[in-house]
Coordinates of C-alpha atoms and ligand atoms in Angstrom, one line a residue:
Chain A
M185 CA 20.4 116.4 -150.5
S186 CA 17.2 118.4 -150.4
L187 CA 15.3 119.0 -147.3
T188 CA 11.6 117.8 -147.5
Q189 CA 8.5 119.0 -145.7
A190 CA 8.5 115.6 -143.9
D191 CA 11.9 116.4 -142.5
I192 CA 10.8 119.8 -141.2
D193 CA 7.6 118.2 -139.9
R194 CA 9.6 115.7 -137.9
E195 CA 11.7 118.5 -136.4
I196 CA 8.7 120.8 -135.6
A197 CA 7.1 117.7 -133.7
E198 CA 10.4 117.0 -131.8
R199 CA 10.6 120.6 -130.7
R200 CA 7.0 120.8 -129.7
A201 CA 7.4 117.6 -127.6
A202 CA 10.5 119.0 -125.9
A203 CA 9.0 122.5 -125.5
V204 CA 9.6 124.5 -122.3
P205 CA 6.7 126.8 -121.6
G206 CA 7.4 130.4 -123.0
D207 CA 5.7 133.2 -124.8
H208 CA 8.5 133.7 -127.4
P209 CA 10.2 131.5 -129.8
A210 CA 13.6 130.2 -129.0
R211 CA 16.2 131.9 -131.1
D212 CA 17.9 128.5 -131.9
Y213 CA 15.1 126.9 -133.7
A214 CA 16.5 124.7 -136.3
P215 CA 13.4 124.0 -138.4
Y216 CA 13.7 127.6 -139.6
R217 CA 17.2 127.0 -141.1
S218 CA 18.3 130.7 -141.2
T219 CA 18.5 130.7 -137.4
L220 CA 21.4 128.2 -137.5
L221 CA 24.3 130.9 -137.7
R222 CA 22.2 133.9 -136.4
H223 CA 21.4 132.9 -132.8
P224 CA 23.6 133.7 -129.9
K225 CA 25.0 130.6 -128.0
Q226 CA 25.5 132.6 -124.7
P227 CA 22.6 133.3 -122.6
P228 CA 21.6 137.1 -122.4
V229 CA 22.8 139.0 -119.5
A230 CA 20.0 140.3 -117.2
V231 CA 20.0 144.0 -116.5
T232 CA 17.8 145.0 -113.5
D233 CA 18.9 148.6 -113.0
P234 CA 15.8 150.6 -112.5
E235 CA 17.5 153.6 -114.2
A236 CA 18.3 151.7 -117.4
A237 CA 17.9 153.7 -120.4
E238 CA 15.9 151.0 -122.1
L239 CA 13.2 151.5 -119.6
T240 CA 12.5 154.8 -121.7
G241 CA 11.9 154.9 -125.3
P242 CA 11.5 156.7 -128.6
V243 CA 8.4 159.0 -128.9
F244 CA 6.4 159.6 -132.0
G245 CA 3.8 162.2 -132.8
V246 CA 1.5 163.7 -135.5
T247 CA 4.6 164.7 -137.6
D248 CA 5.6 161.1 -138.1
V249 CA 2.5 159.8 -139.7
T250 CA 0.0 161.1 -142.4
A251 CA -3.8 160.6 -142.3
L252 CA -3.6 158.2 -145.2
D253 CA -1.0 156.0 -143.8
N254 CA -3.3 153.5 -142.2
D255 CA -5.3 152.9 -145.5
L256 CA -3.0 150.7 -147.8
T257 CA -5.8 150.6 -150.4
R258 CA -5.5 154.5 -151.2
Q259 CA -1.9 154.9 -151.7
H260 CA -2.0 154.6 -155.6
A261 CA -4.2 156.0 -158.4
G262 CA -6.2 152.8 -158.7
E263 CA -7.8 150.2 -156.2
P264 CA -5.6 147.2 -155.4
L265 CA -6.7 143.7 -156.4
G266 CA -7.8 141.3 -153.5
E267 CA -10.2 141.0 -150.7
R268 CA -10.5 144.3 -148.9
I269 CA -10.2 143.9 -145.1
T270 CA -9.9 145.9 -142.0
V271 CA -7.7 144.9 -139.1
R272 CA -8.3 146.6 -135.7
G273 CA -7.3 145.9 -132.2
R274 CA -5.7 147.4 -129.0
V275 CA -2.1 147.4 -127.9
T276 CA -1.6 147.1 -124.2
D277 CA 1.4 146.3 -121.9
R278 CA 1.6 143.1 -120.0
H279 CA -0.4 144.7 -117.1
G280 CA -3.3 145.4 -119.5
R281 CA -2.7 149.2 -119.6
P282 CA -3.2 150.9 -122.9
V283 CA -0.1 151.8 -125.0
R284 CA -1.1 155.4 -126.1
G285 CA 0.4 157.5 -128.9
Q286 CA 2.9 154.9 -130.1
L287 CA 3.9 154.0 -133.6
V288 CA 2.5 150.9 -135.3
E289 CA 4.0 149.9 -138.6
I290 CA 2.9 147.1 -141.0
W291 CA 4.1 145.5 -144.3
Q292 CA 2.7 142.7 -146.3
A293 CA 2.7 140.8 -149.6
N294 CA -0.1 141.7 -152.2
A295 CA -3.1 139.5 -152.9
S296 CA -1.0 137.2 -155.1
G297 CA 1.7 136.7 -152.4
R298 CA 4.4 139.0 -153.9
Y299 CA 6.4 141.8 -152.2
P300 CA 7.7 144.7 -154.1
H301 CA 11.1 143.9 -153.2
Q302 CA 13.9 143.1 -155.7
R303 CA 14.8 139.9 -153.8
D304 CA 11.3 138.5 -154.0
D305 CA 11.5 136.5 -157.2
H306 CA 8.1 134.6 -156.6
P307 CA 6.6 134.5 -160.1
A308 CA 3.3 136.0 -159.0
P309 CA 2.2 139.4 -160.4
L310 CA 3.0 142.7 -158.8
D311 CA 0.2 145.1 -158.2
P312 CA 0.8 148.6 -159.5
N313 CA -2.0 149.8 -157.1
F314 CA -0.5 148.2 -153.9
T315 CA 2.8 148.7 -152.1
G316 CA 1.8 147.1 -148.8
V317 CA 3.2 149.6 -146.2
G318 CA 1.2 151.1 -143.4
R319 CA 1.6 153.1 -140.1
C320 CA -0.4 154.7 -137.5
L321 CA -0.4 155.9 -134.0
T322 CA -2.3 154.2 -131.3
G323 CA -5.1 156.0 -129.7
D324 CA -6.0 156.9 -126.2
D325 CA -7.2 153.4 -125.5
G326 CA -4.3 151.8 -127.3
E327 CA -6.5 151.2 -130.4
Y328 CA -5.2 151.0 -134.0
A329 CA -6.9 150.1 -137.3
F330 CA -5.8 149.5 -140.8
T331 CA -7.6 149.1 -144.1
T332 CA -5.8 146.9 -146.5
I333 CA -6.3 143.7 -148.6
K334 CA -5.9 140.1 -147.6
P335 CA -2.2 139.1 -148.4
G336 CA -1.6 135.9 -150.3
A337 CA 0.5 132.9 -149.2
Y338 CA 4.0 132.7 -150.8
P339 CA 6.7 130.1 -151.3
W340 CA 10.2 130.4 -149.7
R341 CA 13.4 128.3 -149.7
N342 CA 13.6 127.0 -146.2
H343 CA 12.9 123.4 -147.7
V344 CA 11.3 121.9 -150.7
N345 CA 7.7 123.1 -151.1
A346 CA 7.9 125.6 -148.3
W347 CA 5.0 128.1 -148.1
R348 CA 4.3 130.8 -145.6
P349 CA 0.8 131.1 -144.5
A350 CA -0.8 134.6 -145.2
H351 CA 0.5 137.1 -142.7
I352 CA 0.9 140.8 -142.0
H353 CA 4.2 142.0 -140.5
F354 CA 3.8 144.2 -137.5
S355 CA 6.2 146.4 -135.6
L356 CA 5.3 148.0 -132.4
F357 CA 6.8 150.4 -129.9
G358 CA 5.7 150.7 -126.1
T359 CA 6.8 153.4 -123.7
A360 CA 10.1 151.6 -123.1
F361 CA 12.6 150.5 -125.7
A362 CA 12.6 147.2 -123.7
Q363 CA 9.0 146.6 -124.9
R364 CA 9.9 146.6 -128.6
L365 CA 8.1 144.1 -130.7
V366 CA 8.2 142.9 -134.3
T367 CA 5.9 140.0 -135.0
Q368 CA 3.5 138.6 -137.6
M369 CA -0.3 138.4 -137.7
Y370 CA -2.0 135.4 -139.2
F371 CA -5.5 134.7 -140.4
P372 CA -7.9 132.2 -138.8
G373 CA -8.0 128.6 -140.2
D374 CA -5.2 128.8 -142.6
P375 CA -4.2 125.2 -143.7
L376 CA -0.6 126.2 -143.9
F377 CA -0.2 126.6 -140.2
P378 CA 1.3 123.2 -139.3
Y379 CA 3.8 123.3 -142.1
D380 CA 5.3 126.7 -141.2
P381 CA 8.5 126.6 -139.1
I382 CA 8.3 130.3 -138.4
L383 CA 4.8 130.2 -136.8
Q384 CA 5.6 126.8 -135.2
S385 CA 8.7 128.2 -133.7
V386 CA 6.2 129.5 -130.9
T387 CA 5.9 125.9 -129.4
D388 CA 3.4 126.9 -126.7
D389 CA -0.1 126.2 -128.1
R390 CA -1.7 129.2 -126.4
A391 CA 1.0 131.7 -127.2
R392 CA 0.9 130.5 -130.8
Q393 CA -2.9 131.2 -131.0
R394 CA -2.2 134.8 -129.9
L395 CA -0.6 135.4 -133.3
V396 CA -3.8 134.5 -135.1
A397 CA -6.4 137.3 -135.6
A398 CA -10.1 136.6 -135.0
Y399 CA -12.7 137.1 -137.8
E400 CA -15.3 139.4 -136.3
H401 CA -18.4 139.8 -138.2
G402 CA -19.4 142.9 -136.5
L403 CA -16.2 144.5 -137.8
S404 CA -17.1 143.7 -141.5
V405 CA -18.5 146.6 -143.3
P406 CA -21.6 145.8 -145.5
E407 CA -20.9 145.9 -149.2
W408 CA -17.3 146.9 -148.4
S409 CA -14.8 144.8 -146.4
L410 CA -14.3 141.9 -144.1
G411 CA -13.3 142.6 -140.4
Y412 CA -10.6 141.1 -138.3
R413 CA -9.5 141.8 -134.7
W414 CA -6.0 141.4 -133.4
D415 CA -5.2 142.6 -129.9
I416 CA -1.4 142.9 -129.1
V417 CA 0.2 142.6 -125.7
L418 CA 3.7 144.0 -125.3
D419 CA 6.2 142.1 -123.3
G420 CA 9.0 143.8 -121.3
P421 CA 9.0 146.3 -118.5
A422 CA 7.1 149.5 -119.2
A423 CA 8.4 152.9 -118.5
T424 CA 7.7 153.9 -114.9
W425 CA 8.1 157.6 -114.8
T426 CA 6.4 158.8 -118.0
E427 CA 3.4 156.3 -118.4
E428 CA 0.7 158.8 -117.6
G429 CA 2.2 161.5 -119.9
R430 CA 2.2 159.4 -123.0
Chain B
M135 CA -33.9 128.7 -137.2
T136 CA -31.9 131.1 -135.1
P137 CA -28.3 131.9 -136.3
P138 CA -25.5 131.1 -133.9
A139 CA -24.7 134.0 -131.4
P140 CA -22.3 136.3 -133.1
A141 CA -20.0 136.5 -130.0
S142 CA -19.3 132.7 -129.9
N143 CA -16.5 132.8 -132.5
R144 CA -14.5 135.3 -130.5
D145 CA -15.1 133.9 -127.1
R146 CA -14.1 130.3 -128.2
S147 CA -10.8 131.7 -129.6
A148 CA -10.2 133.8 -126.4
E149 CA -10.2 130.5 -124.4
G150 CA -7.4 128.9 -126.2
R151 CA -5.0 131.8 -126.4
G152 CA -4.5 132.8 -122.7
T153 CA -3.5 136.3 -121.7
G154 CA 0.2 136.5 -122.1
P155 CA 2.4 138.7 -124.3
T156 CA 2.1 138.5 -128.2
P157 CA 5.0 136.3 -129.3
S158 CA 7.9 137.8 -131.4
Q159 CA 8.3 136.6 -135.0
T160 CA 11.3 137.3 -137.4
V161 CA 11.5 140.7 -139.3
G162 CA 12.0 138.5 -142.3
P163 CA 13.9 139.6 -145.6
F164 CA 11.3 142.0 -147.0
Y165 CA 11.1 144.8 -144.3
G166 CA 13.3 147.0 -146.6
Y167 CA 10.7 149.0 -148.2
A168 CA 8.7 149.4 -145.0
L169 CA 10.8 150.1 -142.0
P170 CA 14.1 151.9 -143.1
F171 CA 13.6 155.7 -143.7
P172 CA 15.9 158.4 -145.2
G173 CA 18.1 159.9 -142.6
G174 CA 17.3 157.1 -140.2
G175 CA 21.0 157.0 -139.2
D176 CA 21.4 160.9 -138.9
L177 CA 20.4 161.8 -135.5
A178 CA 22.8 164.7 -135.2
P179 CA 21.4 167.9 -136.3
A180 CA 23.1 169.2 -139.5
G181 CA 26.4 170.9 -138.7
A182 CA 26.5 169.9 -135.0
P183 CA 30.2 170.5 -134.2
D184 CA 30.2 167.7 -131.6
A185 CA 28.6 165.0 -133.9
I186 CA 30.2 161.6 -133.8
T187 CA 30.1 158.6 -136.1
V188 CA 29.5 155.1 -134.8
H189 CA 29.8 152.3 -137.3
G190 CA 30.5 148.7 -137.8
R191 CA 29.4 145.4 -139.2
V192 CA 26.9 142.7 -138.3
R193 CA 28.4 139.1 -138.6
D194 CA 26.9 135.7 -138.2
G195 CA 28.5 132.5 -136.6
A196 CA 30.6 131.8 -139.7
G197 CA 31.9 135.3 -139.6
D198 CA 30.0 136.3 -142.7
A199 CA 28.4 139.6 -143.2
V200 CA 24.7 139.8 -142.4
P201 CA 23.2 141.9 -145.2
D202 CA 19.6 141.9 -144.0
A203 CA 19.9 143.1 -140.4
L204 CA 17.9 146.1 -139.1
L205 CA 19.4 148.0 -136.2
E206 CA 17.5 150.4 -134.0
F207 CA 19.2 152.9 -131.8
W208 CA 17.9 154.7 -128.6
Q209 CA 20.0 157.1 -126.5
A210 CA 20.2 160.0 -124.2
D211 CA 21.0 163.5 -125.5
P212 CA 24.5 164.9 -124.5
A213 CA 23.0 166.2 -121.2
G214 CA 21.8 162.6 -120.4
N215 CA 18.2 163.5 -121.0
L216 CA 16.2 160.4 -122.1
A217 CA 12.8 162.1 -122.9
G218 CA 13.3 161.9 -126.7
A219 CA 11.3 164.0 -129.1
P220 CA 8.9 163.0 -132.0
G221 CA 9.9 163.7 -135.5
S222 CA 12.4 160.9 -136.4
L223 CA 10.3 160.1 -139.6
R224 CA 8.9 163.5 -140.2
R225 CA 6.4 163.4 -143.1
D226 CA 5.3 165.7 -145.8
P227 CA 1.5 166.1 -145.2
V228 CA 1.0 166.7 -149.0
T229 CA 2.9 163.9 -150.6
G230 CA 3.5 161.6 -147.6
A231 CA 7.2 161.5 -148.3
V232 CA 9.7 161.5 -145.5
M233 CA 10.9 165.1 -145.2
G234 CA 13.7 164.2 -142.7
R235 CA 14.3 165.4 -139.1
N236 CA 13.5 169.0 -138.5
G237 CA 17.2 169.9 -137.9
V238 CA 16.5 171.2 -134.4
D239 CA 15.2 168.5 -132.1
F240 CA 17.3 165.5 -131.0
T241 CA 14.9 162.6 -131.2
G242 CA 17.3 159.9 -129.7
F243 CA 15.9 157.3 -132.1
G244 CA 17.7 155.9 -135.2
R245 CA 17.0 153.0 -137.5
V246 CA 19.5 151.8 -140.1
A247 CA 19.4 148.6 -142.3
T248 CA 22.8 146.9 -143.0
D249 CA 24.0 147.2 -146.6
A250 CA 25.1 144.2 -148.8
D251 CA 28.4 144.2 -146.7
G252 CA 26.6 143.9 -143.4
H253 CA 27.9 147.5 -142.6
W254 CA 25.9 150.2 -140.8
A255 CA 26.6 153.8 -139.7
L256 CA 25.1 156.2 -137.2
R257 CA 25.8 160.0 -137.0
T258 CA 24.8 161.2 -133.7
L259 CA 25.6 163.2 -130.7
P260 CA 27.6 161.8 -127.7
P261 CA 25.1 160.2 -125.2
G262 CA 25.4 161.9 -121.9
N263 CA 25.2 158.6 -120.0
G264 CA 28.0 157.0 -122.1
H265 CA 26.1 154.4 -124.1
I266 CA 23.7 153.9 -127.0
S267 CA 21.2 151.2 -126.8
V268 CA 20.8 148.8 -129.8
C269 CA 18.0 146.6 -130.9
V270 CA 19.0 144.0 -133.6
F271 CA 16.4 142.6 -136.0
A272 CA 17.3 140.2 -138.9
R273 CA 15.9 137.5 -141.0
G274 CA 16.7 134.2 -139.3
L275 CA 16.4 136.0 -135.8
L276 CA 13.0 134.9 -134.4
H277 CA 13.2 137.3 -131.4
H278 CA 15.2 140.6 -131.5
L279 CA 18.4 141.1 -129.4
F280 CA 19.3 144.1 -127.3
T281 CA 22.9 145.4 -126.8
R282 CA 24.8 148.6 -125.9
V283 CA 27.6 150.5 -127.5
Y284 CA 29.8 151.9 -125.0
L285 CA 32.1 154.8 -126.1
A286 CA 34.4 154.6 -123.2
H287 CA 35.1 152.3 -120.4
D288 CA 32.1 151.9 -117.9
P289 CA 31.8 150.1 -114.6
F290 CA 28.9 148.1 -116.1
L291 CA 31.4 146.4 -118.4
D292 CA 33.2 145.0 -115.4
T293 CA 30.0 143.3 -114.2
L294 CA 29.9 141.1 -117.3
P295 CA 31.1 137.5 -117.4
A296 CA 34.9 137.1 -117.8
D297 CA 36.4 139.2 -120.7
R298 CA 33.0 139.6 -122.6
G299 CA 32.6 143.2 -121.5
R300 CA 35.0 144.4 -124.2
T301 CA 32.4 143.3 -126.9
L302 CA 30.3 146.3 -125.9
L303 CA 33.2 148.7 -125.9
A304 CA 33.5 150.6 -129.2
E305 CA 37.0 151.1 -130.7
R306 CA 37.9 154.7 -131.2
E307 CA 39.3 154.9 -134.8
R308 CA 40.1 158.6 -134.8
E309 CA 38.6 161.8 -133.4
G310 CA 34.9 161.4 -133.5
V311 CA 34.8 158.0 -135.2
Y312 CA 34.0 154.8 -133.4
R313 CA 33.8 151.2 -134.6
F314 CA 31.5 148.6 -133.2
D315 CA 30.9 145.2 -134.7
I316 CA 28.1 143.0 -133.7
H317 CA 28.8 139.1 -133.7
L318 CA 25.5 137.3 -133.5
Q319 CA 27.3 133.9 -132.7
G320 CA 30.8 132.7 -132.4
E321 CA 34.0 133.3 -130.6
K322 CA 33.6 137.1 -130.5
E323 CA 29.8 136.7 -129.8
T324 CA 28.5 140.1 -128.6
V325 CA 27.1 140.3 -125.1
F326 CA 23.2 140.7 -125.5
L327 CA 21.1 142.1 -122.8
D328 CA 17.7 141.0 -121.1
F329 CA 15.6 143.6 -119.4
G330 CA 13.1 141.2 -117.9
Ligands
LIG50 FE1 6.4 137.9 -145.0

C-alpha cells in the first residue's frame, strides 16, 4: 500500500481546516509520517519559575567562528556550481529587541539537491567545491549575512513522489536557552510549497509565510549575486538579567 | 514607462506574514555534518577530578532507538553560576577546524548526536543547582522539546503530575556515572517542559 501525494494533500487540507491558531507546528502532524512515533502524547509541563536555568543560555564569541564561516562559496579550492546568493536579515526577540552576538548556524543541499551525507542517496551529483555549512555571530543590531548558492529541491520518502522545496536549515540561539530555534528558510514562489507536509505543518497562513524569504533587488550585487532578506523572530522568554550585556 | 517601485515586493509580503515568532521546523536527518562538533559532549576540563558522566538512550513510541536525535545541554557550573563562557566550539583561525575547548573555562553548553543505537553520553561537572537542561531535536520532531536531568531528588519533581517526576531523575549506576533515558512517547514518556 503506497501513500500517494493525493493522500497527503487530503490530510494537509483536513489539518488546515481544523487548525487552531498558533505560530509553531503541532508535533503530532501525521502528514509528516516520521512524527507518528516521535511526538509526546502528554502536554508539556509549564515552568514559570523566574529563576529557571533555561532563562539563561550558552554564550559564543570570536573563538567560536572564523571569518570565512559565513561564505559557503569559499570553503574549497574552486567555486561551487549554482546560483550565487546572499541571505541576510535580523534576529530579534518577540519584543523586537535585537539578539546580539549569538550563534547562527546554517546547512543546506548543493545546487543539485544533494547533501554530502552518507544517508542521502539521491542520485544527484555531489559538488567537490561545496559542503553547505555556515556559521556567524549576530551583530549589534541582530544582523547576520551568508553568501552561498541556492540549494536544489530534493526527493524524500514520506510518500510516493515527495519532494522538499528548496530550503536552508537555520539554527539560532537567543540570550535564553528557552529561545532556542531550529527552522528552515524557503525561497519565494516555490511551486512545491503546497505539496510539502513539513512546510504545511505550520497551518497558520501568516506564520507559514514567515518561513519564506523575500527577494530584495537592492540586496543583489551587480554581476555577482542575488539577494534575499529573511528576518527571524525568536519565541520564548528572553533572559532578563543579562540582556544589556550581550 | 516607469518601473514598479522597488519596495513594493517587500511591503506586500510583509502584510501577509504578521509579526509573530518564526515557526520551528524539524532539524531533519542531515544535520550531522553541520551541528555536532568534536568534544561537544566533553564539558569537563581534562583531568577534572569531580567530572561525572551522564548517558542514556533516546527511544520512540515503539521503544526503538532514535538514531538521528541531537541533544543540547545547558547547565550551571558546580558553584551554581549560569553565566557560561564562549569557546564550546573553539576554532583554529588558520584551518577553521574545531580545536576543542580551551581546557580551562567551563562553558556550560554541550551538544551530542545520538549514535546508531540511540545512545548519547556527556562528560561534565556536577551542576550546582542539581540539574542539567536538555533540548531535544530529531528528524520527525517538528518542534524541539525541553526536559531536565536531575542527579538527585529535587522538590521540583514532586510538583509534576502523578509519578511522572521520576522520568526526570537520573539513575546512579556507580560512582560518578548516571543513566538518563529519554522516551519521546509511550508508557515511560519523559516529562517535557514549556517555559512560555
Ligand atoms: Fe533539508
